[in-house]
Amino acid sequence: MNHIDKLYTHMPYYGYRRMTAQLKRDGYRVNHKRVLSLMHQMGIEAIYPKPNLSKNIQSHPVYPYLLKDVVINHPNQVWGSDITYIRMREGFLYLVAFMDWYSRYVLSWKLSTTLDTAFVLEAATEALKLAIPEIENTDQGVQFTSWDYLNLWDQTKTKISMDGKGRFTDNIFTERLWRSVKYDEVYLKNYQTVLDAKDGLTQYFNTYNYRRLHQSLGYKTPAEVYFKERRNGS
């Protein structure tokens, strides 16, 4: 699973068949059914264009993808949220984050030992204490299509946008965040416990938001862009 995570982070367009072929080349004795099962357990199957696996088996509303050709030019115009796999020395965790796409500011994040909905609701509630976005974009996973999650949003103020199935590029800013988190923090550490992971990610996101300069932001930090332009009424 850790090796799948590294391959996925580097090549998120890999479906389970190419993932299986790559794992075999890298010395793992696996078949595509095993890889399919592991990817499902990791919660990363929804971005792959393949039959059946990306289907949410529960009845749920499907919202259109609203961000094609949209120019994002101010904070709280678009938020994106997603879940990723976080490895530890023994076992693994799931990380959810809400990010303002304009400033790249991480509004909130939470860890969980299971792919339930509770930690997603907790992170969303925390983010909504800062502001209300015009558009909230997610994938079609069960956590983001549950009625508990959808009812958090005042849809007279916030439009719900959902990625097309098999289109990881629909949530590209969050995918870039995950690559940064993995390569700059997770892969450099060997978290022993959940507390180790929480402490490490707390320090990482604090640095990411308040100290790390982003070339795409004119060498400013996400916090500088997010809070300054909010104060200026953008």
PDB file of C-alpha atoms in Angstrom:
ATOM      1  CA  MET A   1       0.000   0.000   0.000  1.00  0.00           C
ATOM      2  CA  ASN A   2       2.870   2.362   0.740  1.00  0.00           C
ATOM      3  CA  HIS A   3       4.381   1.672  -2.670  1.00  0.00           C
ATOM      4  CA  ILE A   4       1.002   2.162  -4.356  1.00  0.00           C
ATOM      5  CA  ASP A   5       0.738   5.484  -2.541  1.00  0.00           C
ATOM      6  CA  LYS A   6       4.114   6.627  -3.903  1.00  0.00           C
ATOM      7  CA  LEU A   7       3.229   5.540  -7.438  1.00  0.00           C
ATOM      8  CA  TYR A   8      -0.184   7.201  -7.219  1.00  0.00           C
ATOM      9  CA  THR A   9       1.254  10.448  -5.896  1.00  0.00           C
ATOM     10  CA  HIS A  10       3.709  10.577  -8.787  1.00  0.00           C
ATOM     11  CA  MET A  11       1.351   9.194 -11.457  1.00  0.00           C
ATOM     12  CA  PRO A  12      -2.281   9.706 -10.373  1.00  0.00           C
ATOM     13  CA  TYR A  13      -3.521   8.808 -13.855  1.00  0.00           C
ATOM     14  CA  TYR A  14      -2.582   5.140 -13.338  1.00  0.00           C
ATOM     15  CA  GLY A  15      -5.550   2.786 -13.312  1.00  0.00           C
ATOM     16  CA  TYR A  16      -5.390  -0.479 -11.422  1.00  0.00           C
ATOM     17  CA  ARG A  17      -4.119  -2.481 -14.440  1.00  0.00           C
ATOM     18  CA  ARG A  18      -1.149  -0.208 -15.069  1.00  0.00           C
ATOM     19  CA  MET A  19      -0.599   0.001 -11.320  1.00  0.00           C
ATOM     20  CA  THR A  20      -0.440  -3.804 -11.205  1.00  0.00           C
ATOM     21  CA  ALA A  21       2.035  -3.904 -14.088  1.00  0.00           C
ATOM     22  CA  GLN A  22       4.232  -1.286 -12.415  1.00  0.00           C
ATOM     23  CA  LEU A  23       4.185  -3.142  -9.091  1.00  0.00           C
ATOM     24  CA  LYS A  24       5.270  -6.349 -10.832  1.00  0.00           C
ATOM     25  CA  ARG A  25       8.142  -4.496 -12.516  1.00  0.00           C
ATOM     26  CA  ASP A  26       9.122  -3.219  -9.080  1.00  0.00           C
ATOM     27  CA  GLY A  27       9.309  -6.720  -7.652  1.00  0.00           C
ATOM     28  CA  TYR A  28       5.881  -7.227  -6.031  1.00  0.00           C
ATOM     29  CA  ARG A  29       3.974 -10.472  -6.543  1.00  0.00           C
ATOM     30  CA  VAL A  30       0.451  -9.162  -7.007  1.00  0.00           C
ATOM     31  CA  ASN A  31      -2.472  -9.568  -9.361  1.00  0.00           C
ATOM     32  CA  HIS A  32      -4.934  -6.939 -10.455  1.00  0.00           C
ATOM     33  CA  LYS A  33      -7.646  -8.146  -8.051  1.00  0.00           C
ATOM     34  CA  ARG A  34      -5.334  -7.614  -5.092  1.00  0.00           C
ATOM     35  CA  VAL A  35      -4.301  -4.166  -6.343  1.00  0.00           C
ATOM     36  CA  LEU A  36      -7.938  -3.254  -6.916  1.00  0.00           C
ATOM     37  CA  SER A  37      -8.756  -4.279  -3.340  1.00  0.00           C
ATOM     38  CA  LEU A  38      -5.857  -2.303  -1.865  1.00  0.00           C
ATOM     39  CA  MET A  39      -6.701   0.832  -3.848  1.00  0.00           C
ATOM     40  CA  HIS A  40     -10.272   0.561  -2.642  1.00  0.00           C
ATOM     41  CA  GLN A  41      -9.048   0.238   0.951  1.00  0.00           C
ATOM     42  CA  MET A  42      -6.845   3.304   0.462  1.00  0.00           C
ATOM     43  CA  GLY A  43      -9.773   5.348  -0.796  1.00  0.00           C
ATOM     44  CA  ILE A  44      -8.072   6.417  -4.028  1.00  0.00           C
ATOM     45  CA  GLU A  45     -10.140   4.476  -6.515  1.00  0.00           C
ATOM     46  CA  ALA A  46     -12.505   7.300  -7.443  1.00  0.00           C
ATOM     47  CA  ILE A  47     -10.007   9.155  -9.632  1.00  0.00           C
ATOM     48  CA  TYR A  48      -9.408   6.218 -11.958  1.00  0.00           C
ATOM     49  CA  PRO A  49     -11.418   5.793 -15.175  1.00  0.00           C
ATOM     50  CA  LYS A  50     -12.522   2.168 -14.815  1.00  0.00           C
ATOM     51  CA  PRO A  51     -15.805   0.273 -14.662  1.00  0.00           C
ATOM     52  CA  ASN A  52     -17.705  -0.298 -11.407  1.00  0.00           C
ATOM     53  CA  LEU A  53     -15.006   0.555  -8.852  1.00  0.00           C
ATOM     54  CA  SER A  54     -15.632   4.304  -8.794  1.00  0.00           C
ATOM     55  CA  LYS A  55     -19.347   3.829  -8.317  1.00  0.00           C
ATOM     56  CA  ASN A  56     -20.774   5.054  -5.067  1.00  0.00           C
ATOM     57  CA  ILE A  57     -23.080   2.160  -4.160  1.00  0.00           C
ATOM     58  CA  GLN A  58     -25.313   4.385  -2.052  1.00  0.00           C
ATOM     59  CA  SER A  59     -28.023   6.457  -3.663  1.00  0.00           C
ATOM     60  CA  HIS A  60     -26.822  10.050  -3.676  1.00  0.00           C
ATOM     61  CA  PRO A  61     -27.207  13.316  -5.564  1.00  0.00           C
ATOM     62  CA  VAL A  62     -24.665  14.067  -8.266  1.00  0.00           C
ATOM     63  CA  TYR A  63     -23.771  17.693  -8.801  1.00  0.00           C
ATOM     64  CA  PRO A  64     -22.174  18.974 -12.022  1.00  0.00           C
ATOM     65  CA  TYR A  65     -18.563  20.084 -12.265  1.00  0.00           C
ATOM     66  CA  LEU A  66     -18.790  23.892 -12.222  1.00  0.00           C
ATOM     67  CA  LEU A  67     -15.176  24.963 -12.642  1.00  0.00           C
ATOM     68  CA  LYS A  68     -14.443  24.388 -16.313  1.00  0.00           C
ATOM     69  CA  ASP A  69     -13.040  27.638 -17.769  1.00  0.00           C
ATOM     70  CA  VAL A  70     -13.780  29.498 -14.510  1.00  0.00           C
ATOM     71  CA  VAL A  71     -11.233  32.232 -13.717  1.00  0.00           C
ATOM     72  CA  ILE A  72     -10.432  32.041 -10.005  1.00  0.00           C
ATOM     73  CA  ASN A  73      -9.483  35.555  -8.896  1.00  0.00           C
ATOM     74  CA  HIS A  74     -10.341  36.013  -5.207  1.00  0.00           C
ATOM     75  CA  PRO A  75     -10.363  34.159  -1.875  1.00  0.00           C
ATOM     76  CA  ASN A  76     -13.404  32.046  -0.967  1.00  0.00           C
ATOM     77  CA  GLN A  77     -14.478  31.879  -4.569  1.00  0.00           C
ATOM     78  CA  VAL A  78     -13.637  28.166  -4.751  1.00  0.00           C
ATOM     79  CA  TRP A  79     -12.773  25.679  -2.043  1.00  0.00           C
ATOM     80  CA  GLY A  80     -11.602  22.185  -2.794  1.00  0.00           C
ATOM     81  CA  SER A  81     -11.571  19.201  -0.462  1.00  0.00           C
ATOM     82  CA  ASP A  82     -10.252  15.683  -0.758  1.00  0.00           C
ATOM     83  CA  ILE A  83      -9.027  12.679   1.224  1.00  0.00           C
ATOM     84  CA  THR A  84      -5.633  11.012   0.947  1.00  0.00           C
ATOM     85  CA  TYR A  85      -3.771   8.056   2.449  1.00  0.00           C
ATOM     86  CA  ILE A  86      -1.058   8.708   5.052  1.00  0.00           C
ATOM     87  CA  ARG A  87       1.356   5.890   5.838  1.00  0.00           C
ATOM     88  CA  MET A  88       2.826   5.140   9.247  1.00  0.00           C
ATOM     89  CA  ARG A  89       5.472   2.671  10.369  1.00  0.00           C
ATOM     90  CA  GLU A  90       2.670   0.269  11.206  1.00  0.00           C
ATOM     91  CA  GLY A  91      -0.740   0.906   9.717  1.00  0.00           C
ATOM     92  CA  PHE A  92      -2.050   4.004   8.019  1.00  0.00           C
ATOM     93  CA  LEU A  93      -4.351   6.988   8.386  1.00  0.00           C
ATOM     94  CA  TYR A  94      -6.611   9.096   6.202  1.00  0.00           C
ATOM     95  CA  LEU A  95      -6.178  12.858   5.850  1.00  0.00           C
ATOM     96  CA  VAL A  96      -8.871  15.273   4.689  1.00  0.00           C
ATOM     97  CA  ALA A  97      -8.166  18.921   3.911  1.00  0.00           C
ATOM     98  CA  PHE A  98     -10.161  21.949   2.777  1.00  0.00           C
ATOM     99  CA  MET A  99      -8.202  24.454   0.716  1.00  0.00           C
ATOM    100  CA  ASP A 100      -8.969  27.855  -0.789  1.00  0.00           C
ATOM    101  CA  TRP A 101      -7.945  27.463  -4.420  1.00  0.00           C
ATOM    102  CA  TYR A 102      -7.082  31.102  -5.051  1.00  0.00           C
ATOM    103  CA  SER A 103      -4.608  31.524  -2.189  1.00  0.00           C
ATOM    104  CA  ARG A 104      -3.734  27.809  -1.660  1.00  0.00           C
ATOM    105  CA  TYR A 105      -4.479  28.417   2.032  1.00  0.00           C
ATOM    106  CA  VAL A 106      -5.337  25.204   3.893  1.00  0.00           C
ATOM    107  CA  LEU A 107      -8.447  26.166   5.824  1.00  0.00           C
ATOM    108  CA  SER A 108      -8.700  22.996   7.898  1.00  0.00           C
ATOM    109  CA  TRP A 109      -7.559  19.384   8.027  1.00  0.00           C
ATOM    110  CA  LYS A 110      -8.258  16.271  10.084  1.00  0.00           C
ATOM    111  CA  LEU A 111      -6.882  12.750  10.459  1.00  0.00           C
ATOM    112  CA  SER A 112      -8.845   9.531  10.874  1.00  0.00           C
ATOM    113  CA  THR A 113      -8.102   5.833  11.227  1.00  0.00           C
ATOM    114  CA  THR A 114     -11.153   4.990   9.101  1.00  0.00           C
ATOM    115  CA  LEU A 115     -12.826   6.292   5.968  1.00  0.00           C
ATOM    116  CA  ASP A 116     -15.917   7.416   7.809  1.00  0.00           C
ATOM    117  CA  THR A 117     -17.779  10.678   7.338  1.00  0.00           C
ATOM    118  CA  ALA A 118     -17.271  12.106  10.831  1.00  0.00           C
ATOM    119  CA  PHE A 119     -13.771  13.497  10.331  1.00  0.00           C
ATOM    120  CA  VAL A 120     -14.818  15.110   7.049  1.00  0.00           C
ATOM    121  CA  LEU A 121     -17.756  16.795   8.769  1.00  0.00           C
ATOM    122  CA  GLU A 122     -15.465  18.008  11.526  1.00  0.00           C
ATOM    123  CA  ALA A 123     -13.003  19.530   9.048  1.00  0.00           C
ATOM    124  CA  ALA A 124     -15.780  21.152   7.004  1.00  0.00           C
ATOM    125  CA  THR A 125     -17.341  22.677  10.120  1.00  0.00           C
ATOM    126  CA  GLU A 126     -13.969  24.111  11.140  1.00  0.00           C
ATOM    127  CA  ALA A 127     -13.407  25.606   7.671  1.00  0.00           C
ATOM    128  CA  LEU A 128     -16.849  27.205   7.663  1.00  0.00           C
ATOM    129  CA  LYS A 129     -15.939  29.133  10.810  1.00  0.00           C
ATOM    130  CA  LEU A 130     -13.531  31.146   8.629  1.00  0.00           C
ATOM    131  CA  ALA A 131     -15.798  31.976   5.705  1.00  0.00           C
ATOM    132  CA  ILE A 132     -18.450  30.729   3.292  1.00  0.00           C
ATOM    133  CA  PRO A 133     -17.236  29.830  -0.212  1.00  0.00           C
ATOM    134  CA  GLU A 134     -19.072  30.560  -3.422  1.00  0.00           C
ATOM    135  CA  ILE A 135     -18.269  27.072  -4.764  1.00  0.00           C
ATOM    136  CA  GLU A 136     -17.188  23.914  -2.925  1.00  0.00           C
ATOM    137  CA  ASN A 137     -15.601  21.209  -5.091  1.00  0.00           C
ATOM    138  CA  THR A 138     -15.137  17.537  -4.157  1.00  0.00           C
ATOM    139  CA  ASP A 139     -15.126  14.110  -5.753  1.00  0.00           C
ATOM    140  CA  GLN A 140     -18.158  11.812  -5.657  1.00  0.00           C
ATOM    141  CA  GLY A 141     -16.974   9.734  -2.707  1.00  0.00           C
ATOM    142  CA  VAL A 142     -19.445   8.613  -0.067  1.00  0.00           C
ATOM    143  CA  GLN A 143     -18.068  11.072   2.483  1.00  0.00           C
ATOM    144  CA  PHE A 144     -18.837  14.070   0.244  1.00  0.00           C
ATOM    145  CA  THR A 145     -22.180  12.853  -1.080  1.00  0.00           C
ATOM    146  CA  SER A 146     -23.707  11.955   2.274  1.00  0.00           C
ATOM    147  CA  TRP A 147     -26.706  14.007   3.331  1.00  0.00           C
ATOM    148  CA  ASP A 148     -24.918  14.913   6.561  1.00  0.00           C
ATOM    149  CA  TYR A 149     -22.148  16.524   4.522  1.00  0.00           C
ATOM    150  CA  LEU A 150     -24.365  18.216   1.946  1.00  0.00           C
ATOM    151  CA  ASN A 151     -26.615  19.651   4.649  1.00  0.00           C
ATOM    152  CA  LEU A 152     -23.660  21.527   6.154  1.00  0.00           C
ATOM    153  CA  TRP A 153     -23.707  23.916   3.208  1.00  0.00           C
ATOM    154  CA  ASP A 154     -26.201  26.725   2.698  1.00  0.00           C
ATOM    155  CA  GLN A 155     -26.770  26.090  -0.992  1.00  0.00           C
ATOM    156  CA  THR A 156     -28.317  29.543  -1.431  1.00  0.00           C
ATOM    157  CA  LYS A 157     -24.777  30.842  -0.807  1.00  0.00           C
ATOM    158  CA  THR A 158     -22.523  27.939  -1.820  1.00  0.00           C
ATOM    159  CA  LYS A 159     -22.803  25.963  -5.043  1.00  0.00           C
ATOM    160  CA  ILE A 160     -21.733  22.309  -4.860  1.00  0.00           C
ATOM    161  CA  SER A 161     -19.380  21.125  -7.591  1.00  0.00           C
ATOM    162  CA  MET A 162     -18.251  17.529  -8.078  1.00  0.00           C
ATOM    163  CA  ASP A 163     -15.432  16.069 -10.137  1.00  0.00           C
ATOM    164  CA  GLY A 164     -16.280  13.929 -13.117  1.00  0.00           C
ATOM    165  CA  LYS A 165     -15.508  10.264 -12.488  1.00  0.00           C
ATOM    166  CA  GLY A 166     -12.007   9.312 -13.531  1.00  0.00           C
ATOM    167  CA  ARG A 167     -10.889  12.960 -13.765  1.00  0.00           C
ATOM    168  CA  PHE A 168      -8.276  13.714 -11.121  1.00  0.00           C
ATOM    169  CA  THR A 169      -7.473  16.977 -12.950  1.00  0.00           C
ATOM    170  CA  ASP A 170     -10.862  18.372 -11.867  1.00  0.00           C
ATOM    171  CA  ASN A 171      -9.394  18.789  -8.376  1.00  0.00           C
ATOM    172  CA  ILE A 172      -5.870  19.600  -9.528  1.00  0.00           C
ATOM    173  CA  PHE A 173      -4.973  22.141  -6.844  1.00  0.00           C
ATOM    174  CA  THR A 174      -5.766  19.685  -4.066  1.00  0.00           C
ATOM    175  CA  GLU A 175      -3.842  16.939  -5.892  1.00  0.00           C
ATOM    176  CA  ARG A 176      -0.826  19.267  -5.970  1.00  0.00           C
ATOM    177  CA  LEU A 177      -1.235  19.845  -2.242  1.00  0.00           C
ATOM    178  CA  TRP A 178      -1.135  16.094  -1.647  1.00  0.00           C
ATOM    179  CA  ARG A 179       2.095  15.772  -3.626  1.00  0.00           C
ATOM    180  CA  SER A 180       3.661  18.504  -1.500  1.00  0.00           C
ATOM    181  CA  VAL A 181       2.463  16.898   1.735  1.00  0.00           C
ATOM    182  CA  LYS A 182       3.793  13.482   0.710  1.00  0.00           C
ATOM    183  CA  TYR A 183       7.186  14.496  -0.665  1.00  0.00           C
ATOM    184  CA  ASP A 184       7.961  17.314   1.780  1.00  0.00           C
ATOM    185  CA  GLU A 185       6.667  15.651   4.955  1.00  0.00           C
ATOM    186  CA  VAL A 186       5.227  12.136   4.964  1.00  0.00           C
ATOM    187  CA  TYR A 187       7.874  10.340   2.913  1.00  0.00           C
ATOM    188  CA  LEU A 188      10.643  11.977   4.953  1.00  0.00           C
ATOM    189  CA  LYS A 189       9.162  10.803   8.242  1.00  0.00           C
ATOM    190  CA  ASN A 190       8.407   7.407   9.709  1.00  0.00           C
ATOM    191  CA  TYR A 191       5.433   8.130  11.925  1.00  0.00           C
ATOM    192  CA  GLN A 192       5.339   5.728  14.851  1.00  0.00           C
ATOM    193  CA  THR A 193       1.928   6.699  16.206  1.00  0.00           C
ATOM    194  CA  VAL A 194      -1.157   8.698  15.322  1.00  0.00           C
ATOM    195  CA  LEU A 195       0.139  11.439  17.638  1.00  0.00           C
ATOM    196  CA  ASP A 196       3.438  11.540  15.710  1.00  0.00           C
ATOM    197  CA  ALA A 197       1.513  11.976  12.472  1.00  0.00           C
ATOM    198  CA  LYS A 198      -0.701  14.684  13.949  1.00  0.00           C
ATOM    199  CA  ASP A 199       2.285  16.597  15.349  1.00  0.00           C
ATOM    200  CA  GLY A 200       4.229  16.309  12.101  1.00  0.00           C
ATOM    201  CA  LEU A 201       1.333  17.442   9.929  1.00  0.00           C
ATOM    202  CA  THR A 202       0.496  20.288  12.317  1.00  0.00           C
ATOM    203  CA  GLN A 203       4.009  21.647  11.891  1.00  0.00           C
ATOM    204  CA  TYR A 204       3.912  21.035   8.142  1.00  0.00           C
ATOM    205  CA  PHE A 205       0.621  22.859   7.516  1.00  0.00           C
ATOM    206  CA  ASN A 206       1.691  25.734   9.738  1.00  0.00           C
ATOM    207  CA  THR A 207       4.836  26.113   7.627  1.00  0.00           C
ATOM    208  CA  TYR A 208       2.880  25.637   4.392  1.00  0.00           C
ATOM    209  CA  ASN A 209       0.330  28.321   5.267  1.00  0.00           C
ATOM    210  CA  TYR A 210       2.464  30.917   7.043  1.00  0.00           C
ATOM    211  CA  ARG A 211       6.107  30.515   6.030  1.00  0.00           C
ATOM    212  CA  ARG A 212       6.448  28.737   2.695  1.00  0.00           C
ATOM    213  CA  LEU A 213       6.696  31.133  -0.266  1.00  0.00           C
ATOM    214  CA  HIS A 214       4.779  30.117  -3.385  1.00  0.00           C
ATOM    215  CA  GLN A 215       6.076  31.158  -6.771  1.00  0.00           C
ATOM    216  CA  SER A 216       2.528  31.108  -8.181  1.00  0.00           C
ATOM    217  CA  LEU A 217       1.531  33.630  -5.486  1.00  0.00           C
ATOM    218  CA  GLY A 218       4.322  36.067  -6.329  1.00  0.00           C
ATOM    219  CA  TYR A 219       6.538  34.638  -3.578  1.00  0.00           C
ATOM    220  CA  LYS A 220       3.975  35.277  -0.862  1.00  0.00           C
ATOM    221  CA  THR A 221       2.592  32.800   1.631  1.00  0.00           C
ATOM    222  CA  PRO A 222      -0.945  31.425   1.299  1.00  0.00           C
ATOM    223  CA  ALA A 223      -1.942  33.154   4.555  1.00  0.00           C
ATOM    224  CA  GLU A 224      -0.709  36.536   3.293  1.00  0.00           C
ATOM    225  CA  VAL A 225      -2.784  36.228   0.130  1.00  0.00           C
ATOM    226  CA  TYR A 226      -5.863  34.756   1.791  1.00  0.00           C
ATOM    227  CA  PHE A 227      -6.195  37.155   4.718  1.00  0.00           C
ATOM    228  CA  LYS A 228      -4.905  40.311   3.019  1.00  0.00           C
ATOM    229  CA  GLU A 229      -7.282  40.065   0.082  1.00  0.00           C
ATOM    230  CA  ARG A 230     -10.175  39.163   2.363  1.00  0.00           C
ATOM    231  CA  ARG A 231      -9.527  42.358   4.335  1.00  0.00           C
ATOM    232  CA  ASN A 232      -9.374  44.315   1.085  1.00  0.00           C
ATOM    233  CA  GLY A 233     -12.807  43.023   0.170  1.00  0.00           C
ATOM    234  CA  SER A 234     -11.759  40.840  -2.743  1.00  0.00           C
TER     235      SER A 234
END
